Amino acid sequence: MKSRRLFKDNLARSIMWFSAIFCILLVILIGFALFQRSRYILAMKSLADLFFLDSWHPLKGEFGFFPFIMGTLWVTCTAVIISVPLSFLTAIYLSEYAPRMIREWAKPAIDLLAGIPSVIYGVWGILVIVPLTKNYIAPFFGRHSSGYTVFAAGVVLAVMIFPVIIHVSIEVFRSVSFELREASWALGATKWQTIKHVVVRKALPGIIAANVLGFSRAFGETMAVLMVAGNVPKAPSSILDPAYPLPALIANNYGEMLSIPLYDSALLMAALVLFIVVLFFSILSRFALVRVERSSE
Amino acid sequence: MESTSHITVQNLNVYYGDNHALKDITINIPDKQITAIIGPSGCGKTTLLRAFNRLIDTVDGVRITGKVLVDGEDIFDPRADVTMVRKKMGLLSQRPYPLPMSIFDNVAYGPKIHGIRKKKVLEEIVEHHLKMASLWEEVRDRLHEPASRLSIGQQQRLCLARGLAVEPEFILADEPTSALDPKSSLYIENRFRELRSQFSIILVTHILRQARRLADYIVFLYLGELIEHGPVNEIFENPREERTREYIRGVIS
Ligand SMILES: Nc1ncnc2c1ncn2[C@@H]1O[C@H](COP(=O)(O)OP(=O)(O)OP(=O)(O)O)[C@@H](O)[C@H]1O
Ligand SMILES: [Mg+2]
């Protein structure tokens, strides 16, 4: 009896060990493959040229990623600026104020939103946000625009990462113990004072992690952005300019025109950059989450 | 502090959904004394205590009828300001829940939310109340460390200081020593003895000996009903009710 239990214990442990190793190996393999293929261009061009040259002319052999990196940053930052405060307030409302009924309906609805394929968000962007930008927002600022802009992409992305951030944020707020809230109420604190000084404070590392998670998703998101960003390879200088983010560059061009020298290697280099950034953000958010778990003991 | 402050409970009923947890409780809680609420597990001690500072409001599906008069005003009156009711009641719970901030800020939290801003004043308040909770000597050099680094016993005294810092009239304590070692428990008990002259203390306890050595007045609840209440000697030496006698002898628990 005892040995069977031990056997099962060991078996479970080894299966989990292999699965974990397999996942880690997969990540390393992808990174390695991308690196292998980008080596050609890394050997030909300096990193400074690749990252800071504002010119993308594959036919002339000019491969500056600057416009795409800036495009990605502009779109992602716009999305984050829109989504961070909104999702924060929504999560607080749902976790602290909403009656039980609303909370129980809202949570599955939000999770449903998270499952909608990004191409649908893209279509929604084209049908709603792009015309809105073209006909109302750009003219309001005295600008002429096709509507396919950093702004449109930012809005679509923000709406896309909303559900993930809200979902995780609600979990984090709920993990703050009820007794802690009571301790604050018992001193005569109002609900809002308690939220501001105790709940948010306790939950902060977790909320940051939730946002980083959303941020890294926004960074790598391809389909929806590609559909509304405009895809002009020039660094944007305002949110009403078009942008060409890295993922869109790869998706639009990979597999075509591969006869151009170094083109293929340049695209894979772009993929490598994206890969590293997303990986970096994921790991960062893991660390933040571990910290909040430890501090909420 | 005036001696008019007191708690009067009139026909208080509390229902959790269908569960009738407190049945028609009517009682006067004496001033400037230690009142111990005793009774078997699940009899409604915590419920009664939490009715006094309206923390019971926060439970989903709770229903309350009857009155609790504090200083002559019904705290369940819809016009009553619940934060002011709670400010009058310092709460010490079963386990300490330090707020996620420094030792100093834990004690300063109450005064701050009630509008005290001056740093000098806050420093005085913190020192005074940490001394009252006899924690000052142990933490005076580490006031700005997170409160969670204190031992459980120290944390409980910190929570006492935090509750005292809003200058309540009452102290509500729900089995405040049950998570503590004997030495820390003794600390808390001794604090209570000293605070008795300034506050009305209401103590829920499972430990009959603690009730006997600490309390002046005993309230015995059984299955949500108030069975008997009276001065400590009367209850322990000469209880009128059979169930009180049995509980005190340890027949029912
Ligand atoms: N939040 C709640 N929701 C529903 N029922 C509750 C809740 N809190 C307490 N009760 C019920 O009310 C009754 C009284 O509970 P209460 O916590 O007041 O007992 P107690 O005397 O403090 O017990 P103990 O000595 O075990 O702490 C019990 O039947 C309990 O199940
Ligand atoms: Mg209890």
Coordinates of C-alpha atoms and ligand atoms in Angstrom, one line a residue:
Chain A
M1 CA 0.0 0.0 0.0
K2 CA 2.7 2.4 1.1
S3 CA 4.9 1.7 -1.9
R4 CA 2.1 2.2 -4.3
R5 CA 1.4 5.6 -2.9
L6 CA 5.1 6.4 -3.2
F7 CA 5.2 5.2 -6.7
K8 CA 2.2 7.3 -7.7
D9 CA 3.8 10.3 -6.0
N10 CA 7.1 9.8 -8.0
L11 CA 5.2 9.2 -11.2
A12 CA 3.2 12.4 -10.8
R13 CA 6.4 14.2 -10.1
S14 CA 8.3 12.9 -13.1
I15 CA 5.4 13.6 -15.5
M16 CA 5.1 17.1 -14.3
W17 CA 8.9 17.5 -14.5
F18 CA 8.9 16.3 -18.1
S19 CA 6.1 18.6 -19.1
A20 CA 7.7 21.6 -17.5
I21 CA 11.1 20.8 -19.2
F22 CA 9.3 20.3 -22.5
C23 CA 7.7 23.7 -22.3
I24 CA 10.9 25.4 -21.4
L25 CA 12.8 23.6 -24.1
L26 CA 10.2 24.7 -26.7
V27 CA 10.7 28.3 -25.7
I28 CA 14.5 27.9 -25.9
L29 CA 14.2 26.1 -29.3
I30 CA 12.1 28.9 -30.8
G31 CA 14.5 31.5 -29.5
F32 CA 17.4 29.6 -30.9
A33 CA 15.9 29.0 -34.3
L34 CA 15.0 32.7 -34.6
F35 CA 18.6 33.6 -33.6
Q36 CA 20.1 31.2 -36.2
R37 CA 18.2 32.8 -39.0
S38 CA 18.8 36.4 -38.0
R39 CA 22.6 35.8 -37.7
Y40 CA 23.1 36.7 -41.4
I41 CA 21.8 40.1 -41.0
L42 CA 23.4 40.6 -37.6
A43 CA 26.7 39.8 -39.3
M44 CA 26.2 42.3 -42.1
K45 CA 24.7 45.3 -40.2
S46 CA 25.5 46.9 -36.9
L47 CA 22.9 46.7 -34.1
A48 CA 22.8 50.5 -34.1
D49 CA 21.9 50.6 -37.8
L50 CA 19.2 47.9 -37.4
F51 CA 17.6 49.6 -34.4
F52 CA 17.9 53.3 -35.1
L53 CA 18.0 53.7 -38.8
D54 CA 14.7 55.3 -39.9
S55 CA 14.6 53.7 -43.3
W56 CA 13.2 50.5 -44.5
H57 CA 14.0 49.8 -48.2
P58 CA 14.7 46.1 -48.6
L59 CA 15.4 46.6 -52.3
K60 CA 18.2 49.0 -51.5
G61 CA 19.4 46.8 -48.7
E62 CA 18.3 49.2 -46.0
F63 CA 16.8 47.4 -43.0
G64 CA 16.1 49.9 -40.3
F65 CA 13.6 48.6 -37.7
F66 CA 13.2 52.0 -36.2
P67 CA 9.8 52.8 -37.8
F68 CA 8.4 49.5 -36.7
I69 CA 9.7 49.6 -33.2
M70 CA 8.3 53.1 -32.9
G71 CA 5.0 52.0 -34.4
T72 CA 4.8 49.2 -31.9
L73 CA 5.6 51.5 -29.0
W74 CA 3.1 54.1 -30.1
V75 CA 0.3 51.6 -30.5
T76 CA 1.0 49.7 -27.4
C77 CA 1.4 52.9 -25.2
T78 CA -1.9 54.3 -26.6
A79 CA -3.6 51.0 -25.7
V80 CA -2.1 50.9 -22.2
I81 CA -3.0 54.6 -21.5
I82 CA -6.6 53.8 -22.4
S83 CA -6.9 50.4 -20.8
V84 CA -5.0 50.8 -17.5
P85 CA -7.2 53.3 -15.8
L86 CA -10.4 52.0 -17.3
S87 CA -9.7 48.4 -16.4
F88 CA -8.5 49.4 -12.9
L89 CA -11.8 51.2 -12.2
T90 CA -13.9 48.5 -13.7
A91 CA -12.2 45.8 -11.6
I92 CA -12.6 47.9 -8.4
Y93 CA -16.3 48.4 -9.2
L94 CA -16.9 44.7 -9.9
S95 CA -14.9 43.4 -6.9
E96 CA -15.8 46.0 -4.3
Y97 CA -19.1 47.7 -5.2
A98 CA -21.1 45.7 -7.6
P99 CA -24.0 43.7 -6.1
R100 CA -23.5 39.9 -6.1
M101 CA -25.9 39.6 -9.1
I102 CA -24.0 42.0 -11.3
R103 CA -20.7 40.4 -10.4
E104 CA -21.8 36.9 -11.2
W105 CA -23.1 38.1 -14.6
A106 CA -20.2 40.3 -15.4
K107 CA -17.4 37.8 -14.8
P108 CA -18.4 35.2 -17.4
A109 CA -19.2 38.0 -19.8
I110 CA -15.7 39.4 -19.5
D111 CA -14.2 36.0 -19.9
L112 CA -16.3 35.5 -23.0
L113 CA -14.8 38.8 -24.4
A114 CA -11.3 37.4 -23.8
G115 CA -12.1 34.4 -26.0
I116 CA -13.2 36.4 -29.1
P117 CA -10.7 35.9 -31.9
S118 CA -8.7 39.1 -32.6
V119 CA -9.8 39.3 -36.2
I120 CA -13.3 40.1 -35.0
Y121 CA -11.9 43.0 -33.0
G122 CA -10.1 44.1 -36.2
V123 CA -13.4 44.1 -38.2
W124 CA -15.1 46.0 -35.4
G125 CA -12.2 48.5 -35.6
I126 CA -12.6 48.9 -39.3
L127 CA -16.3 49.3 -39.1
V128 CA -16.5 51.6 -36.1
I129 CA -13.3 53.1 -34.9
V130 CA -11.7 53.9 -38.2
P131 CA -14.7 55.9 -39.6
L132 CA -15.0 57.6 -36.2
T133 CA -11.4 58.7 -36.3
K134 CA -11.6 59.8 -39.9
N135 CA -14.9 61.7 -39.7
Y136 CA -14.9 63.1 -36.2
I137 CA -11.7 62.8 -34.2
A138 CA -9.1 63.9 -36.8
P139 CA -11.2 66.8 -38.0
F140 CA -11.8 67.9 -34.4
F141 CA -8.0 68.3 -34.1
G142 CA -7.9 70.0 -37.5
R143 CA -6.2 67.0 -39.1
H144 CA -6.9 65.0 -42.2
S145 CA -6.7 61.3 -41.8
S146 CA -7.7 58.1 -43.4
G147 CA -8.7 56.8 -40.0
Y148 CA -6.2 54.0 -40.1
T149 CA -4.0 55.4 -37.3
V150 CA -2.1 54.7 -34.1
F151 CA -5.3 55.9 -32.3
A152 CA -7.6 53.4 -34.0
A153 CA -5.1 50.6 -33.4
G154 CA -4.7 51.7 -29.8
V155 CA -8.4 51.7 -29.1
V156 CA -8.9 48.3 -30.7
L157 CA -6.0 46.8 -28.7
A158 CA -7.2 48.4 -25.5
V159 CA -10.6 46.8 -25.9
M160 CA -8.9 43.5 -26.6
I161 CA -6.7 43.4 -23.6
F162 CA -9.4 44.8 -21.3
P163 CA -10.9 41.4 -20.4
V164 CA -7.6 39.8 -19.5
I165 CA -6.5 42.7 -17.2
I166 CA -9.9 43.0 -15.6
H167 CA -10.2 39.2 -15.0
V168 CA -6.8 39.0 -13.3
S169 CA -7.3 42.3 -11.4
I170 CA -10.6 41.1 -9.9
E171 CA -8.9 37.9 -8.7
V172 CA -6.2 40.0 -7.1
F173 CA -8.6 42.3 -5.4
R174 CA -10.6 39.3 -4.1
S175 CA -7.5 37.7 -2.7
V176 CA -7.2 40.6 -0.2
S177 CA -8.7 39.1 2.9
F178 CA -12.1 40.3 4.1
E179 CA -10.9 40.6 7.6
L180 CA -8.4 43.2 6.5
R181 CA -11.2 45.3 5.0
E182 CA -13.1 44.8 8.3
A183 CA -10.1 46.0 10.3
S184 CA -10.2 49.3 8.3
W185 CA -14.0 49.7 8.5
A186 CA -13.9 49.0 12.2
L187 CA -11.8 52.1 12.6
G188 CA -14.5 54.2 11.0
A189 CA -13.0 54.3 7.5
T190 CA -15.4 54.7 4.6
K191 CA -15.5 52.1 1.9
W192 CA -13.5 54.3 -0.4
Q193 CA -10.9 55.1 2.2
T194 CA -10.5 51.4 2.8
I195 CA -10.2 50.6 -0.9
K196 CA -7.7 53.4 -1.5
H197 CA -5.4 52.9 1.5
V198 CA -5.8 49.2 2.2
V199 CA -7.2 47.1 -0.6
V200 CA -5.3 48.8 -3.5
R201 CA -2.2 49.0 -1.5
K202 CA -2.2 45.3 -0.7
A203 CA -3.2 44.4 -4.2
L204 CA -0.8 46.7 -6.0
P205 CA 1.9 44.2 -7.1
G206 CA -0.8 41.9 -8.5
I207 CA -2.4 44.8 -10.3
I208 CA 0.9 45.7 -11.9
A209 CA 1.4 42.1 -12.9
A210 CA -2.1 42.0 -14.5
N211 CA -1.3 45.1 -16.5
V212 CA 2.1 43.8 -17.6
L213 CA 0.4 40.7 -18.7
G214 CA -2.0 42.8 -20.8
F215 CA 0.8 44.9 -22.0
S216 CA 2.8 42.0 -23.3
R217 CA -0.3 40.6 -25.0
A218 CA -0.8 44.0 -26.7
F219 CA 2.9 44.1 -27.7
G220 CA 2.7 40.9 -29.7
E221 CA -0.9 41.3 -31.0
T222 CA -0.9 41.1 -34.8
M223 CA -4.2 40.6 -36.5
A224 CA -6.4 43.4 -35.2
V225 CA -3.6 45.9 -35.3
L226 CA -2.6 45.0 -38.8
M227 CA -6.1 45.7 -39.9
V228 CA -6.5 49.2 -38.5
A229 CA -3.0 50.7 -38.0
G230 CA -2.5 51.8 -41.6
N231 CA 0.9 50.0 -42.1
V232 CA 3.0 52.8 -43.3
P233 CA 6.7 52.1 -42.6
K234 CA 7.5 55.5 -41.1
A235 CA 7.9 56.3 -37.4
P236 CA 4.6 58.0 -36.3
S237 CA 4.9 61.4 -34.7
S238 CA 1.4 61.7 -33.3
I239 CA -1.5 59.3 -32.5
L240 CA -3.3 60.5 -35.6
D241 CA -0.5 59.1 -37.9
P242 CA -0.5 55.7 -39.3
A243 CA 1.9 53.1 -37.8
Y244 CA 3.4 49.8 -38.8
P245 CA 4.0 47.6 -35.7
L246 CA 6.5 44.8 -35.7
P247 CA 4.1 41.9 -35.7
A248 CA 2.2 43.4 -38.7
L249 CA 5.5 43.7 -40.6
I250 CA 6.2 40.0 -40.1
A251 CA 2.7 38.8 -40.9
N252 CA 2.4 41.0 -43.9
N253 CA 5.7 40.2 -45.6
Y254 CA 7.0 36.8 -44.5
G255 CA 6.8 34.3 -47.3
E256 CA 6.9 37.0 -50.0
M257 CA 9.7 38.6 -51.9
L258 CA 12.1 36.2 -50.3
S259 CA 14.4 36.5 -53.2
I260 CA 15.6 39.9 -51.9
P261 CA 18.9 39.3 -50.2
L262 CA 18.7 39.4 -46.4
Y263 CA 15.0 40.1 -46.4
D264 CA 14.1 36.8 -44.8
S265 CA 16.8 37.2 -42.2
A266 CA 15.6 40.8 -41.4
L267 CA 12.1 39.6 -40.8
L268 CA 13.2 36.9 -38.5
M269 CA 15.4 39.3 -36.7
A270 CA 12.2 41.4 -36.1
A271 CA 10.5 38.2 -34.8
L272 CA 13.4 37.7 -32.5
V273 CA 13.1 41.2 -31.1
L274 CA 9.4 40.7 -30.5
F275 CA 10.0 37.3 -28.9
I276 CA 12.5 38.6 -26.5
V277 CA 10.4 41.6 -25.5
V278 CA 7.3 39.5 -24.9
L279 CA 9.3 36.9 -23.0
F280 CA 10.8 39.6 -20.8
F281 CA 7.4 41.0 -19.9
S282 CA 6.0 37.6 -19.1
I283 CA 8.8 36.8 -16.8
L284 CA 8.5 40.2 -15.2
S285 CA 4.8 39.7 -14.5
R286 CA 5.5 36.2 -13.0
F287 CA 7.9 37.8 -10.6
A288 CA 5.4 40.4 -9.6
L289 CA 2.7 37.8 -9.1
V290 CA 5.0 35.7 -6.9
R291 CA 5.6 38.8 -4.8
V292 CA 2.0 39.6 -4.3
E293 CA 1.3 36.0 -3.2
R294 CA 4.0 36.2 -0.7
S295 CA 3.0 39.6 0.7
S296 CA -0.7 38.7 1.0
E297 CA 0.0 35.8 3.4
Chain B
M1 CA -14.7 61.0 29.0
E2 CA -18.3 61.2 30.3
S3 CA -19.9 58.3 32.0
T4 CA -23.1 58.5 30.1
S5 CA -21.8 56.3 27.3
H6 CA -23.4 53.0 27.2
I7 CA -24.9 50.3 25.1
T8 CA -28.6 49.3 25.4
V9 CA -29.9 46.4 23.3
Q10 CA -33.6 46.2 22.8
N11 CA -35.3 43.2 21.2
L12 CA -32.4 42.6 18.8
N13 CA -33.0 39.8 16.3
V14 CA -30.4 38.9 13.7
Y15 CA -31.1 36.5 10.8
Y16 CA -28.5 35.1 8.4
G17 CA -30.9 34.2 5.6
D18 CA -33.1 31.6 7.3
N19 CA -30.8 31.2 10.3
H20 CA -32.1 33.0 13.3
A21 CA -28.8 33.7 14.9
L22 CA -29.9 36.1 17.7
K23 CA -33.3 35.8 19.3
D24 CA -34.9 38.8 20.9
I25 CA -31.9 40.0 22.9
T26 CA -32.6 42.8 25.5
I27 CA -29.8 43.9 27.7
N28 CA -27.9 46.8 29.2
I29 CA -24.2 46.7 28.9
P30 CA -22.6 48.3 32.0
D31 CA -20.3 51.2 31.7
K32 CA -16.6 51.3 32.4
Q33 CA -16.5 47.6 33.2
I34 CA -15.4 44.5 31.5
T35 CA -18.4 42.5 30.2
A36 CA -17.7 39.0 29.0
I37 CA -20.0 37.3 26.5
I38 CA -19.7 33.5 27.0
G39 CA -21.5 30.6 25.5
P40 CA -20.9 27.5 23.4
S41 CA -19.6 27.7 19.8
G42 CA -22.1 29.0 17.3
C43 CA -24.4 30.6 20.0
G44 CA -24.1 34.1 18.5
K45 CA -21.3 35.7 20.5
T46 CA -19.5 37.1 17.5
T47 CA -22.8 38.1 15.9
L48 CA -23.8 40.1 19.0
L49 CA -20.4 41.8 19.2
R50 CA -20.4 42.7 15.5
A51 CA -23.9 44.2 15.9
F52 CA -22.4 46.8 18.2
N53 CA -20.2 48.3 15.5
R54 CA -22.4 47.4 12.6
L55 CA -19.8 45.2 11.0
I56 CA -22.6 42.8 10.7
D57 CA -24.0 45.0 7.9
T58 CA -21.3 43.8 5.6
V59 CA -22.6 40.2 5.5
D60 CA -24.7 39.3 2.5
G61 CA -28.3 38.5 3.2
V62 CA -28.3 39.6 6.8
R63 CA -31.5 41.0 8.4
I64 CA -31.7 42.9 11.6
T65 CA -34.7 44.0 13.7
G66 CA -34.7 45.7 17.1
K67 CA -32.6 48.5 18.4
V68 CA -29.1 49.0 19.7
L69 CA -28.8 52.3 21.5
V70 CA -25.3 53.7 21.8
D71 CA -25.2 56.9 23.8
G72 CA -29.0 57.0 23.5
E73 CA -29.0 56.8 19.7
D74 CA -30.1 53.9 17.7
I75 CA -27.2 52.8 15.6
F76 CA -29.4 50.9 13.1
D77 CA -31.4 54.0 12.4
P78 CA -31.0 54.7 8.6
R79 CA -29.8 58.2 9.4
A80 CA -27.0 57.1 11.7
D81 CA -23.5 57.6 10.4
V82 CA -22.0 54.2 10.4
T83 CA -18.4 55.5 10.4
M84 CA -19.1 57.5 13.5
V85 CA -20.6 54.5 15.2
R86 CA -17.5 52.4 14.4
K87 CA -15.2 55.2 15.5
K88 CA -16.7 54.8 19.0
M89 CA -15.8 51.1 19.0
G90 CA -12.3 49.8 19.0
L91 CA -12.2 46.3 17.6
L92 CA -9.8 43.6 18.5
S93 CA -10.3 40.4 16.5
Q94 CA -9.4 36.8 17.0
R95 CA -6.3 37.1 15.0
P96 CA -4.4 40.3 14.3
Y97 CA -4.8 41.8 10.9
P98 CA -2.2 44.5 10.5
L99 CA -2.8 46.8 7.6
P100 CA -0.3 46.5 4.8
M101 CA 1.8 49.5 5.9
S102 CA 4.4 50.4 8.5
I103 CA 4.0 50.0 12.3
F104 CA 3.7 53.8 12.5
D105 CA 1.1 54.1 9.8
N106 CA -1.0 51.3 11.2
V107 CA -1.5 53.4 14.4
A108 CA -1.7 56.7 12.5
Y109 CA -4.2 55.3 10.0
G110 CA -7.3 55.9 12.1
P111 CA -6.5 59.4 13.2
K112 CA -5.5 60.2 9.6
I113 CA -8.8 59.0 8.1
H114 CA -10.6 61.1 10.6
G115 CA -8.8 64.2 9.4
I116 CA -5.7 64.6 11.6
R117 CA -2.9 65.7 9.2
K118 CA -0.2 67.4 11.3
K119 CA 2.9 65.2 11.5
K120 CA 3.8 66.3 15.0
V121 CA 0.3 65.5 16.4
L122 CA 0.3 62.1 14.6
E123 CA 3.7 61.3 16.1
E124 CA 2.4 62.0 19.6
I125 CA -0.7 60.0 19.0
V126 CA 1.3 57.0 17.8
E127 CA 3.7 57.1 20.7
H128 CA 1.0 57.6 23.3
H129 CA -1.1 54.7 22.1
L130 CA 1.8 52.3 21.5
K131 CA 2.6 52.9 25.1
M132 CA -0.9 52.3 26.1
A133 CA -0.7 48.9 24.4
S134 CA 2.7 48.4 26.0
L135 CA 4.4 47.9 22.6
W136 CA 6.4 51.2 22.5
E137 CA 9.6 49.9 24.0
E138 CA 9.8 47.0 21.6
V139 CA 9.1 49.0 18.4
R140 CA 10.4 52.5 19.0
D141 CA 13.4 52.0 16.8
R142 CA 11.6 50.2 14.0
L143 CA 8.5 52.3 13.6
H144 CA 8.8 52.4 9.8
E145 CA 9.2 48.7 9.2
P146 CA 6.2 46.8 7.8
A147 CA 3.9 45.7 10.5
S148 CA 3.8 42.2 9.2
R149 CA 7.3 41.6 10.5
L150 CA 6.1 41.8 14.1
S151 CA 5.4 38.6 16.0
I152 CA 1.7 37.6 16.3
G153 CA 1.6 38.7 20.0
Q154 CA 3.1 42.1 19.0
Q155 CA 0.8 42.4 16.1
Q156 CA -2.2 41.9 18.4
R157 CA -0.9 44.7 20.7
L158 CA -0.4 46.8 17.6
C159 CA -4.0 46.2 16.6
L160 CA -5.0 47.3 20.1
A161 CA -3.0 50.5 19.8
R162 CA -4.5 51.1 16.3
G163 CA -8.0 50.7 17.8
L164 CA -7.2 53.0 20.7
A165 CA -5.8 55.7 18.5
V166 CA -9.2 56.7 17.2
E167 CA -10.2 57.3 20.9
P168 CA -13.2 55.0 21.1
E169 CA -15.5 54.7 24.0
F170 CA -15.8 51.0 23.9
I171 CA -13.4 48.2 23.1
L172 CA -14.9 45.1 21.4
A173 CA -12.7 42.1 21.6
D174 CA -13.6 38.8 20.0
E175 CA -11.5 36.0 21.6
P176 CA -8.5 38.3 21.5
T177 CA -6.1 35.9 23.0
S178 CA -7.1 32.7 21.3
A179 CA -4.2 32.9 18.7
L180 CA -1.7 34.0 21.3
D181 CA 0.9 32.2 23.5
P182 CA 0.3 32.4 27.3
K183 CA 2.7 35.3 27.8
S184 CA 1.2 37.5 25.0
S185 CA -2.3 36.6 26.4
L186 CA -1.3 37.8 29.8
Y187 CA 0.0 41.0 28.2
I188 CA -3.4 41.6 26.6
E189 CA -5.3 40.7 29.8
N190 CA -3.2 43.1 31.8
R191 CA -3.8 45.9 29.3
F192 CA -7.5 45.3 29.6
R193 CA -7.3 45.6 33.4
E194 CA -5.7 49.0 33.1
L195 CA -8.0 50.2 30.3
R196 CA -11.1 49.3 32.3
S197 CA -11.2 52.6 34.1
Q198 CA -11.4 54.5 30.8
F199 CA -13.3 52.3 28.5
S200 CA -16.3 49.9 28.5
I201 CA -14.8 46.6 27.3
I202 CA -16.9 43.9 25.8
L203 CA -15.0 40.6 25.5
V204 CA -16.1 37.4 23.8
T205 CA -14.2 34.5 25.3
H206 CA -14.3 30.7 25.2
I207 CA -12.0 30.5 28.3
L208 CA -14.2 30.5 31.4
R209 CA -11.3 31.1 33.6
Q210 CA -10.4 34.2 31.6
A211 CA -13.9 35.5 31.9
R212 CA -13.8 34.9 35.7
R213 CA -10.5 36.6 36.3
L214 CA -11.1 39.5 34.0
A215 CA -14.8 40.3 33.8
D216 CA -17.0 42.3 36.0
Y217 CA -20.2 41.3 34.2
I218 CA -21.2 38.1 32.4
V219 CA -23.6 37.6 29.5
F220 CA -24.4 34.0 28.8
L221 CA -25.8 33.1 25.3
Y222 CA -27.1 29.8 24.3
L223 CA -28.4 28.9 20.8
G224 CA -29.0 32.6 20.0
E225 CA -30.9 33.3 23.2
L226 CA -29.8 35.4 26.1
I227 CA -30.1 32.9 29.0
E228 CA -28.7 34.9 31.9
H229 CA -26.6 38.0 32.7
G230 CA -25.3 39.5 35.8
P231 CA -22.2 40.3 37.9
V232 CA -19.4 37.8 37.6
N233 CA -19.7 36.4 41.1
E234 CA -23.4 35.8 40.8
I235 CA -23.1 34.0 37.5
F236 CA -20.2 31.8 38.5
E237 CA -21.2 31.1 42.1
N238 CA -24.9 31.2 42.0
P239 CA -26.4 30.9 38.6
R240 CA -30.2 31.0 38.4
E241 CA -30.6 29.0 35.2
E242 CA -29.9 25.3 34.9
R243 CA -28.2 25.8 31.5
T244 CA -25.8 28.4 32.8
R245 CA -24.8 26.0 35.6
E246 CA -24.3 23.2 33.2
Y247 CA -22.2 25.4 30.9
I248 CA -20.0 26.6 33.7
R249 CA -19.5 23.1 35.0
G250 CA -18.5 22.0 31.5
V251 CA -21.5 19.7 30.9
I252 CA -22.5 21.6 27.8
S253 CA -19.9 23.2 25.6
Ligands
LIG1 N1 -21.5 35.3 7.8 C1 -22.4 34.4 8.2 N2 -23.3 33.9 7.3 C2 -24.2 33.0 7.7 N3 -24.3 32.5 8.9 C3 -23.5 32.9 9.9 C4 -22.5 33.9 9.6 N4 -21.8 34.2 10.7 C5 -22.3 33.4 11.6 N5 -23.4 32.6 11.2 C6 -24.2 31.7 11.9 O1 -24.8 32.4 13.0 C7 -24.7 31.6 14.2 C8 -23.9 32.4 15.3 O2 -22.6 32.5 14.8 P1 -21.5 33.3 15.6 O3 -20.3 33.4 14.8 O4 -22.1 34.5 16.2 O5 -21.2 32.3 16.8 P2 -20.1 32.3 18.0 O6 -20.8 32.2 19.3 O7 -19.2 33.5 17.8 O8 -19.3 31.0 17.8 P3 -17.7 30.7 18.0 O9 -17.6 30.6 19.5 O10 -17.5 29.4 17.3 O11 -17.0 31.8 17.4 C9 -24.1 30.3 13.8 O12 -25.1 29.4 13.6 C10 -23.4 30.6 12.5 O13 -23.5 29.5 11.6
MG2 MG -17.1 33.7 17.3

